[in-house]
Structure formats: structure tokens, C-alpha cells
């Protein structure tokens, strides 16, 4: 089992390394200059050169890449270090523990350093720490909504299979699976927050915490969560509905269901007491995978509804060519996806030893 876990972690590290490498070189071959974005297009060449030197952009691309990996790595190499427990390099302060030190070189143990924003000069870790909880909340509420409604609709669809109820549910799930998220967001925002705003009381834009009309304090506003949750949960809801129906129809053919019918139990009792608990295993598996996907797929939804999550941070940083923020956000999302997949695979290995067999 240990070898199985280590292998999964090793694959995850390789995927992270590949993502970092691909995104790093992709951003550096695209047209655009962070220094020009900071100073404006009319800035003189001398000022641009100073910014390039300050950001380390004057070095060859290979050196920039190695320096970035050195910042991300928990074990990093440095030429000189001060006597305190912080090192200073281009306005970055990182707590570290010295592992090996000579007169000219040092190997230190530290937290991964995501650098600072080109635009705001704030630490990328602080920017992501403010935005990421909102993305987690949105993804979590969306998957809960999709799970509850999907299981209910799937149960009705299986109970009334091949009837008009089943066909209506099938029609709705087909739309949900084929409708692009960004298009669904525009339609839902226009319908419920513009056309029907007098009845729904919902706003097209807003985050979890808002300030009052006088700008005093922050107040929890859960209604701003409704439309993004509905939009982001449509596709997993459709998948969960179909999966619930398929598994329930398979369970209905089992002997214990026929025994329950022979005892005189009605359809509702059979579904909720016996069939559903035996049909939820593949549904729960799908939910774990969809939760990871929702975190990555919330970018467009957050931007359209102005939800202050990781998606808004990524889009705003792309517009400003703020490379450290974009890289840090993509890296955090990638690590979270890999962790969820590794945990899921480990549970598979625990529950089914055949998974661990090569």
C-alpha cells in the first residue's frame, strides 16, 4: 500500500512540474512586457530596464526558469544568506531553516515562495489566501446542490422510467450537459437578475461579503451565492441525475428488491430504505471528481458574476500581465486537483485491493 501511495504522489509531482514548466515558457513567449504594463507604454527605456532588473527579467529565460523553480521548491539553493532567519532578494522575505551552509553556498528548507504581484507588490500567497476561500465555498455549495437535486431527479426518473416524467427529466439533463457554463451564466444572470429581478431580488453582481450603502463594514450576503451556485451546478447535476437513474435501475433487478416488494413495501420505501443506499457508491465517486473540476471550472462563472474568487484574480491578472499571480493561482488549483485525485485513488486502493495490483 505504501508503494502505491508513493507512486501516486510521484505522478502528482511530475504533473505539477509539467504544468509549471509549460505555463512559465508559454507566458514568456507571448507578446507583452510586464514593465510596460506597470509604467505605461510611453515609459522611457531607462525606466523599463530598471524594472526588468528589479524583477529579474533581464536574465536569460533559462536562468529565470531555474530561479522560479528555486523559489517554489521547499529545498532551495542560495549563494549568500544573512545571519537572520530571513533572506532578502528583490523585496522578498521568506522564513527558512539552513540545512547546509558553506562560505559561498547554502541549502535551506522553506515554504514555497510564490513571489509578489507586479502591479500591487503584495505577496501572491496573500492575494490567493483572500480569494481562494470564496472559490471553495462556491464549488462546495454547487456540488451539494447538484448532489441533492440530482439524486432526487434520478430517483424519480428511475421510478417512472419510460414515462413522460422520465422524458422531461431526460430533456432537462441533456440541456444541462450540453450547455456551456459561460453561456448558461449569461442566460441565468439575464433572466433572474435582470428580467425577473423585481420578483427574485437577486443581483447580477456581488460577492459573499458586501459593504452597506454608507461603505461601513462587511456583511454576509448569501443571496449573491444563489445564481453562481445554480450556474456552476447545472452540469454536475445532469451527470448525477443520469448516474443515479442508471445505478437505481440496476439495483432494482437485485434479489433483495424483489424481496422488499414481496413484503408489500411501496416504491418510496423501497427507494429510500433499500435501493438508494446501494446505488450511491458510484454517485459519491463522481461527486469527488466533479468537486475538483468545479474549482478549476469556476473561472468564467466568477468573472461573469463578479464573484471575488480565484477566477476573477486570474482574469484580472491576465489583463495586466501579472505573471506571478497567474502562475501562483494556476499552481494552487493544480495542486488541489492532484491532491483530491490522490486521496480518491488512495481510498480506491483501500476499498478495493485489486486497484493496487499492476
Tab-separated table of C-alpha atoms in Angstrom:
chain	number	residue	atom	x	y	z
A	1	UNK	CA	0.000	0.000	0.000
A	2	UNK	CA	2.881	2.396	0.783
A	3	UNK	CA	4.417	1.852	-2.634
A	4	UNK	CA	1.028	2.550	-4.214
A	5	UNK	CA	0.697	5.861	-2.317
A	6	UNK	CA	4.270	6.919	-3.095
A	7	UNK	CA	3.755	6.179	-6.772
A	8	UNK	CA	0.624	8.329	-6.857
A	9	UNK	CA	2.448	11.185	-5.093
A	10	UNK	CA	5.344	10.838	-7.542
A	11	UNK	CA	2.982	11.101	-10.507
A	12	UNK	CA	1.414	14.179	-8.914
A	13	UNK	CA	4.801	15.880	-8.502
A	14	UNK	CA	5.611	15.187	-12.160
A	15	UNK	CA	2.284	16.693	-13.251
A	16	UNK	CA	2.927	19.830	-11.158
A	17	UNK	CA	6.409	20.142	-12.645
A	18	UNK	CA	4.979	19.800	-16.150
A	19	UNK	CA	2.288	22.421	-15.530
A	20	UNK	CA	4.796	24.908	-14.078
A	21	UNK	CA	7.192	24.395	-16.996
A	22	UNK	CA	4.509	24.680	-19.668
A	23	UNK	CA	2.850	27.792	-18.231
A	24	UNK	CA	6.179	29.507	-17.492
A	25	UNK	CA	7.503	29.230	-21.048
A	26	UNK	CA	4.079	29.935	-22.528
A	27	UNK	CA	3.842	33.253	-20.713
A	28	UNK	CA	7.370	34.223	-21.643
A	29	UNK	CA	6.916	33.635	-25.389
A	30	UNK	CA	3.655	35.601	-25.545
A	31	UNK	CA	3.875	39.251	-26.637
A	32	UNK	CA	3.760	41.732	-23.813
A	33	UNK	CA	6.044	43.341	-21.280
A	34	UNK	CA	5.206	43.498	-17.559
A	35	UNK	CA	7.394	46.589	-17.194
A	36	UNK	CA	5.397	48.409	-19.884
A	37	UNK	CA	2.169	47.382	-18.155
A	38	UNK	CA	3.472	48.843	-14.892
A	39	UNK	CA	4.915	52.090	-16.271
A	40	UNK	CA	2.719	52.669	-19.296
A	41	UNK	CA	3.504	52.449	-22.991
A	42	UNK	CA	5.195	55.880	-23.018
A	43	UNK	CA	7.796	54.968	-20.399
A	44	UNK	CA	11.424	55.595	-21.374
A	45	UNK	CA	13.814	52.720	-21.960
A	46	UNK	CA	15.915	53.506	-18.887
A	47	UNK	CA	12.927	53.093	-16.557
A	48	UNK	CA	11.942	49.876	-18.314
A	49	UNK	CA	15.461	48.491	-17.875
A	50	UNK	CA	15.385	49.306	-14.152
A	51	UNK	CA	12.073	47.447	-13.739
A	52	UNK	CA	13.418	44.484	-15.725
A	53	UNK	CA	16.450	44.298	-13.442
A	54	UNK	CA	14.320	44.648	-10.315
A	55	UNK	CA	12.011	41.806	-11.440
A	56	UNK	CA	14.845	39.628	-12.688
A	57	UNK	CA	13.581	39.843	-16.271
A	58	UNK	CA	16.975	40.975	-17.577
A	59	UNK	CA	18.401	37.478	-17.150
A	60	UNK	CA	18.229	34.722	-19.808
A	61	UNK	CA	14.985	32.757	-19.886
A	62	UNK	CA	16.672	29.578	-18.661
A	63	UNK	CA	18.050	31.411	-15.615
A	64	UNK	CA	14.620	32.925	-14.876
A	65	UNK	CA	13.109	29.445	-15.056
A	66	UNK	CA	15.659	27.942	-12.654
A	67	UNK	CA	15.214	30.862	-10.244
A	68	UNK	CA	11.441	30.362	-10.275
A	69	UNK	CA	11.808	26.647	-9.564
A	70	UNK	CA	14.222	27.538	-6.769
A	71	UNK	CA	11.596	29.825	-5.236
A	72	UNK	CA	8.880	27.178	-5.485
A	73	UNK	CA	10.947	24.273	-4.183
A	74	UNK	CA	10.782	23.578	-0.427
A	75	UNK	CA	14.530	22.848	-0.541
A	76	UNK	CA	16.362	25.622	-2.383
A	77	UNK	CA	19.937	26.703	-3.109
A	78	UNK	CA	21.362	30.170	-2.476
A	79	UNK	CA	24.709	31.843	-2.888
A	80	UNK	CA	24.671	34.039	0.221
A	81	UNK	CA	22.407	34.312	3.253
A	82	UNK	CA	22.335	36.828	6.115
A	83	UNK	CA	22.672	35.743	9.723
A	84	UNK	CA	18.961	36.232	10.484
A	85	UNK	CA	16.263	33.719	9.649
A	86	UNK	CA	15.135	35.722	6.598
A	87	UNK	CA	16.774	36.265	3.251
A	88	UNK	CA	16.205	39.291	1.056
A	89	UNK	CA	16.144	39.108	-2.720
A	90	UNK	CA	14.190	41.656	-4.780
A	91	UNK	CA	11.905	42.594	-1.856
A	92	UNK	CA	11.035	39.017	-0.929
A	93	UNK	CA	11.248	37.768	2.626
A	94	UNK	CA	10.958	34.058	3.252
A	95	UNK	CA	11.438	32.258	6.549
A	96	UNK	CA	13.913	29.424	6.183
A	97	UNK	CA	15.955	26.829	8.068
A	98	UNK	CA	19.530	26.256	6.988
A	99	UNK	CA	20.336	22.645	6.108
A	100	UNK	CA	23.859	23.002	4.680
A	101	UNK	CA	25.980	26.128	4.618
A	102	UNK	CA	29.455	26.948	3.326
A	103	UNK	CA	31.225	30.233	2.761
A	104	UNK	CA	29.659	30.738	-0.660
A	105	UNK	CA	26.658	28.387	-0.816
A	106	UNK	CA	23.683	27.403	1.319
A	107	UNK	CA	20.903	24.836	1.114
A	108	UNK	CA	17.758	25.861	3.016
A	109	UNK	CA	14.369	24.419	3.909
A	110	UNK	CA	11.494	26.874	3.427
A	111	UNK	CA	7.906	27.285	2.347
A	112	UNK	CA	7.264	27.547	-1.400
A	113	UNK	CA	7.565	31.195	-2.362
A	114	UNK	CA	5.077	32.411	-4.998
A	115	UNK	CA	6.753	35.831	-5.345
A	116	UNK	CA	4.980	39.190	-5.408
A	117	UNK	CA	2.480	40.820	-7.723
A	118	UNK	CA	3.989	43.045	-10.393
A	119	UNK	CA	1.140	45.521	-10.031
A	120	UNK	CA	0.269	45.721	-6.329
A	121	UNK	CA	3.612	44.479	-4.894
A	122	UNK	CA	1.628	42.295	-2.499
A	123	UNK	CA	2.671	38.721	-1.817
A	124	UNK	CA	0.909	36.350	-4.198
A	125	UNK	CA	0.207	33.991	-1.299
A	126	UNK	CA	-1.728	36.769	0.477
A	127	UNK	CA	-3.760	37.575	-2.662
A	128	UNK	CA	-4.684	33.929	-3.173
A	129	UNK	CA	-5.458	33.453	0.532
A	130	UNK	CA	-8.145	36.138	0.249
A	131	UNK	CA	-9.701	34.822	-2.968
A	132	UNK	CA	-9.410	31.052	-2.674
A	133	UNK	CA	-11.914	30.527	0.202
A	134	UNK	CA	-14.640	32.145	-1.934
A	135	UNK	CA	-13.920	29.685	-4.743
A	136	UNK	CA	-14.042	26.747	-2.319
A	137	UNK	CA	-17.386	27.956	-0.920
A	138	UNK	CA	-18.838	28.338	-4.425
A	139	UNK	CA	-17.629	24.904	-5.547
A	140	UNK	CA	-18.840	23.252	-2.329
A	141	UNK	CA	-22.332	24.763	-2.450
A	142	UNK	CA	-22.603	23.912	-6.165
A	143	UNK	CA	-21.726	20.252	-5.675
A	144	UNK	CA	-24.097	19.958	-2.676
A	145	UNK	CA	-26.895	21.493	-4.737
A	146	UNK	CA	-26.099	19.194	-7.676
A	147	UNK	CA	-25.938	16.105	-5.447
A	148	UNK	CA	-29.239	16.678	-3.634
A	149	UNK	CA	-31.284	17.697	-6.680
A	150	UNK	CA	-29.555	15.165	-8.929
A	151	UNK	CA	-30.311	12.243	-6.608
A	152	UNK	CA	-33.956	13.324	-6.299
A	153	UNK	CA	-34.420	13.722	-10.054
A	154	UNK	CA	-32.572	10.475	-10.757
A	155	UNK	CA	-34.802	8.624	-8.299
A	156	UNK	CA	-37.963	9.968	-9.948
A	157	UNK	CA	-36.569	9.195	-13.392
A	158	UNK	CA	-35.859	5.587	-12.435
A	159	UNK	CA	-39.182	5.175	-10.654
A	160	UNK	CA	-41.143	6.452	-13.657
A	161	UNK	CA	-38.862	5.068	-16.362
A	162	UNK	CA	-40.140	5.337	-19.948
A	163	UNK	CA	-42.948	7.709	-18.943
A	164	UNK	CA	-43.455	11.419	-19.625
A	165	UNK	CA	-41.800	12.230	-16.262
A	166	UNK	CA	-38.663	10.352	-17.317
A	167	UNK	CA	-38.649	12.028	-20.733
A	168	UNK	CA	-38.956	15.507	-19.216
A	169	UNK	CA	-36.069	14.841	-16.840
A	170	UNK	CA	-34.015	13.379	-19.708
A	171	UNK	CA	-34.676	16.513	-21.760
A	172	UNK	CA	-33.532	18.780	-18.915
A	173	UNK	CA	-30.389	16.753	-18.225
A	174	UNK	CA	-29.498	16.767	-21.938
A	175	UNK	CA	-29.667	20.559	-21.934
A	176	UNK	CA	-27.615	20.715	-18.737
A	177	UNK	CA	-24.823	18.535	-20.110
A	178	UNK	CA	-24.643	20.286	-23.495
A	179	UNK	CA	-24.975	23.902	-22.326
A	180	UNK	CA	-21.584	25.679	-21.950
A	181	UNK	CA	-21.084	27.142	-18.492
A	182	UNK	CA	-20.253	30.651	-19.658
A	183	UNK	CA	-23.368	30.757	-21.866
A	184	UNK	CA	-25.545	29.377	-19.065
A	185	UNK	CA	-24.148	32.057	-16.739
A	186	UNK	CA	-25.133	34.841	-19.140
A	187	UNK	CA	-28.654	33.444	-19.638
A	188	UNK	CA	-29.260	32.846	-15.911
A	189	UNK	CA	-27.896	36.268	-14.949
A	190	UNK	CA	-30.034	37.999	-17.588
A	191	UNK	CA	-33.211	36.078	-16.681
A	192	UNK	CA	-33.140	36.042	-12.876
A	193	UNK	CA	-31.129	39.189	-12.115
A	194	UNK	CA	-32.463	41.464	-14.858
A	195	UNK	CA	-35.804	40.362	-16.318
A	196	UNK	CA	-37.191	38.884	-13.073
A	197	UNK	CA	-35.164	40.983	-10.629
A	198	UNK	CA	-38.304	42.553	-9.116
A	199	UNK	CA	-39.536	39.099	-8.100
A	200	UNK	CA	-36.267	37.357	-7.254
A	201	UNK	CA	-34.481	40.260	-5.579
A	202	UNK	CA	-31.198	38.890	-6.926
A	203	UNK	CA	-28.287	40.916	-8.231
A	204	UNK	CA	-26.223	40.158	-11.323
A	205	UNK	CA	-23.003	41.038	-9.492
A	206	UNK	CA	-21.856	40.585	-5.934
A	207	UNK	CA	-19.684	38.576	-3.603
A	208	UNK	CA	-20.197	36.746	-0.331
A	209	UNK	CA	-19.395	39.811	1.757
A	210	UNK	CA	-20.655	43.270	0.788
A	211	UNK	CA	-20.473	46.726	2.330
A	212	UNK	CA	-23.569	48.754	3.104
A	213	UNK	CA	-24.657	51.890	1.240
A	214	UNK	CA	-22.505	54.049	3.503
A	215	UNK	CA	-19.460	51.846	2.993
A	216	UNK	CA	-19.409	50.632	6.572
A	217	UNK	CA	-18.093	47.165	7.364
A	218	UNK	CA	-18.684	43.894	5.557
A	219	UNK	CA	-21.922	41.950	5.778
A	220	UNK	CA	-22.659	38.376	4.804
A	221	UNK	CA	-24.919	38.264	1.732
A	222	UNK	CA	-25.885	34.678	0.951
A	223	UNK	CA	-28.295	35.605	-1.848
A	224	UNK	CA	-25.321	36.562	-4.023
A	225	UNK	CA	-24.338	32.899	-3.871
A	226	UNK	CA	-27.572	31.633	-5.466
A	227	UNK	CA	-27.010	32.411	-9.154
A	228	UNK	CA	-23.319	31.331	-9.324
A	229	UNK	CA	-24.208	28.123	-7.470
A	230	UNK	CA	-27.090	27.394	-9.826
A	231	UNK	CA	-24.949	28.044	-12.901
A	232	UNK	CA	-21.915	26.069	-11.757
A	233	UNK	CA	-24.036	23.148	-10.533
A	234	UNK	CA	-26.049	22.585	-13.720
A	235	UNK	CA	-23.632	20.231	-15.456
A	236	UNK	CA	-22.770	18.000	-12.447
A	237	UNK	CA	-26.487	17.939	-11.598
A	238	UNK	CA	-27.238	16.489	-15.042
A	239	UNK	CA	-24.486	13.876	-14.712
A	240	UNK	CA	-25.527	12.865	-11.192
A	241	UNK	CA	-29.156	12.560	-12.321
A	242	UNK	CA	-28.241	10.209	-15.153
A	243	UNK	CA	-25.850	8.198	-12.996
A	244	UNK	CA	-28.402	7.850	-10.181
A	245	UNK	CA	-31.048	6.653	-12.600
A	246	UNK	CA	-28.721	4.088	-14.226
A	247	UNK	CA	-27.498	2.652	-10.913
A	248	UNK	CA	-31.007	2.515	-9.440
A	249	UNK	CA	-32.327	0.642	-12.467
A	250	UNK	CA	-29.517	-1.867	-11.981
A	251	UNK	CA	-30.282	-2.203	-8.264
A	252	UNK	CA	-33.996	-2.752	-8.977
A	253	UNK	CA	-33.106	-6.073	-10.613
A	254	UNK	CA	-31.421	-7.420	-7.472
A	255	UNK	CA	-32.995	-10.134	-5.349
A	256	UNK	CA	-33.335	-8.040	-2.187
A	257	UNK	CA	-35.509	-5.522	-4.051
A	258	UNK	CA	-37.849	-8.291	-5.173
A	259	UNK	CA	-37.975	-9.490	-1.560
A	260	UNK	CA	-38.884	-5.972	-0.402
A	261	UNK	CA	-41.679	-5.806	-2.966
A	262	UNK	CA	-42.941	-9.203	-1.822
A	263	UNK	CA	-43.179	-7.837	1.727
A	264	UNK	CA	-45.586	-5.189	0.480
A	265	UNK	CA	-43.342	-2.121	0.681
A	266	UNK	CA	-44.324	0.748	-1.595
A	267	UNK	CA	-41.991	2.289	-4.161
A	268	UNK	CA	-40.961	5.204	-1.948
A	269	UNK	CA	-39.972	2.892	0.902
A	270	UNK	CA	-38.051	0.627	-1.475
A	271	UNK	CA	-36.071	3.536	-2.917
A	272	UNK	CA	-35.194	5.381	0.287
A	273	UNK	CA	-34.732	2.370	2.599
A	274	UNK	CA	-33.085	-0.155	0.323
A	275	UNK	CA	-32.223	0.807	-3.253
A	276	UNK	CA	-30.713	4.262	-2.887
A	277	UNK	CA	-28.089	3.437	-0.273
A	278	UNK	CA	-26.824	0.624	-2.517
A	279	UNK	CA	-26.784	2.865	-5.599
A	280	UNK	CA	-24.910	5.852	-4.157
A	281	UNK	CA	-21.366	4.448	-4.292
A	282	UNK	CA	-20.683	5.426	-7.943
A	283	UNK	CA	-22.532	8.703	-7.379
A	284	UNK	CA	-20.266	9.637	-4.446
A	285	UNK	CA	-17.247	8.748	-6.578
A	286	UNK	CA	-18.486	11.060	-9.325
A	287	UNK	CA	-19.101	13.838	-6.784
A	288	UNK	CA	-15.471	13.753	-5.590
A	289	UNK	CA	-14.224	14.112	-9.155
A	290	UNK	CA	-16.695	16.851	-10.003
A	291	UNK	CA	-15.772	18.862	-6.910
A	292	UNK	CA	-12.187	19.096	-8.150
A	293	UNK	CA	-13.383	20.048	-11.627
A	294	UNK	CA	-15.698	22.756	-10.286
A	295	UNK	CA	-12.811	24.501	-8.559
A	296	UNK	CA	-10.945	24.732	-11.853
A	297	UNK	CA	-14.065	25.476	-13.886
A	298	UNK	CA	-15.310	28.343	-11.742
A	299	UNK	CA	-13.137	30.899	-13.545
A	300	UNK	CA	-15.720	32.088	-16.098
A	301	UNK	CA	-18.617	31.856	-13.643
A	302	UNK	CA	-16.819	34.004	-11.083
A	303	UNK	CA	-15.858	36.587	-13.664
A	304	UNK	CA	-19.387	36.919	-15.081
A	305	UNK	CA	-20.995	37.251	-11.636
A	306	UNK	CA	-18.054	39.258	-10.232
A	307	UNK	CA	-17.619	36.671	-7.501
A	308	UNK	CA	-14.388	37.565	-5.700
A	309	UNK	CA	-12.717	34.205	-6.127
A	310	UNK	CA	-9.712	32.750	-7.835
A	311	UNK	CA	-11.337	33.152	-11.270
A	312	UNK	CA	-11.589	36.940	-11.007
A	313	UNK	CA	-7.977	37.064	-9.795
A	314	UNK	CA	-6.768	35.042	-12.796
A	315	UNK	CA	-8.673	37.103	-15.391
A	316	UNK	CA	-7.620	40.440	-13.880
A	317	UNK	CA	-4.002	39.295	-13.705
A	318	UNK	CA	-4.073	38.139	-17.322
A	319	UNK	CA	-5.313	41.553	-18.415
A	320	UNK	CA	-2.459	43.237	-16.527
A	321	UNK	CA	0.128	40.598	-17.497
A	322	UNK	CA	0.757	39.998	-13.792
A	323	UNK	CA	2.713	36.774	-14.302
A	324	UNK	CA	3.425	35.799	-10.639
A	325	UNK	CA	-0.271	35.996	-9.663
A	326	UNK	CA	-1.409	33.930	-12.661
A	327	UNK	CA	1.293	31.332	-12.084
A	328	UNK	CA	0.534	31.140	-8.377
A	329	UNK	CA	-3.210	30.751	-8.963
A	330	UNK	CA	-2.753	28.041	-11.597
A	331	UNK	CA	-0.267	26.238	-9.381
A	332	UNK	CA	-2.605	26.256	-6.371
A	333	UNK	CA	-5.519	24.958	-8.476
A	334	UNK	CA	-3.285	22.266	-9.995
A	335	UNK	CA	-2.016	21.121	-6.588
A	336	UNK	CA	-5.557	20.973	-5.201
A	337	UNK	CA	-6.806	18.911	-8.152
A	338	UNK	CA	-3.915	16.497	-7.783
A	339	UNK	CA	-4.420	16.163	-4.021
A	340	UNK	CA	-8.110	15.364	-4.471
A	341	UNK	CA	-7.300	12.776	-7.136
A	342	UNK	CA	-4.564	11.209	-4.987
A	343	UNK	CA	-6.884	10.989	-1.965
A	344	UNK	CA	-9.590	9.432	-4.153
A	345	UNK	CA	-7.116	6.903	-5.583
A	346	UNK	CA	-5.895	6.013	-2.090
A	347	UNK	CA	-9.465	5.339	-0.960
A	348	UNK	CA	-9.935	3.196	-4.057
A	349	UNK	CA	-6.839	1.246	-3.070
A	350	UNK	CA	-8.087	0.792	0.496
A	351	UNK	CA	-11.587	-0.303	-0.507
A	352	UNK	CA	-10.559	-2.472	-3.451
A	353	UNK	CA	-7.123	-4.175	-3.243
A	354	UNK	CA	-7.355	-5.046	-6.954
A	355	UNK	CA	-6.689	-1.389	-7.745
A	356	UNK	CA	-3.215	-1.693	-6.230
A	357	UNK	CA	-2.302	-4.614	-8.451
A	358	UNK	CA	-0.292	-3.622	-11.533
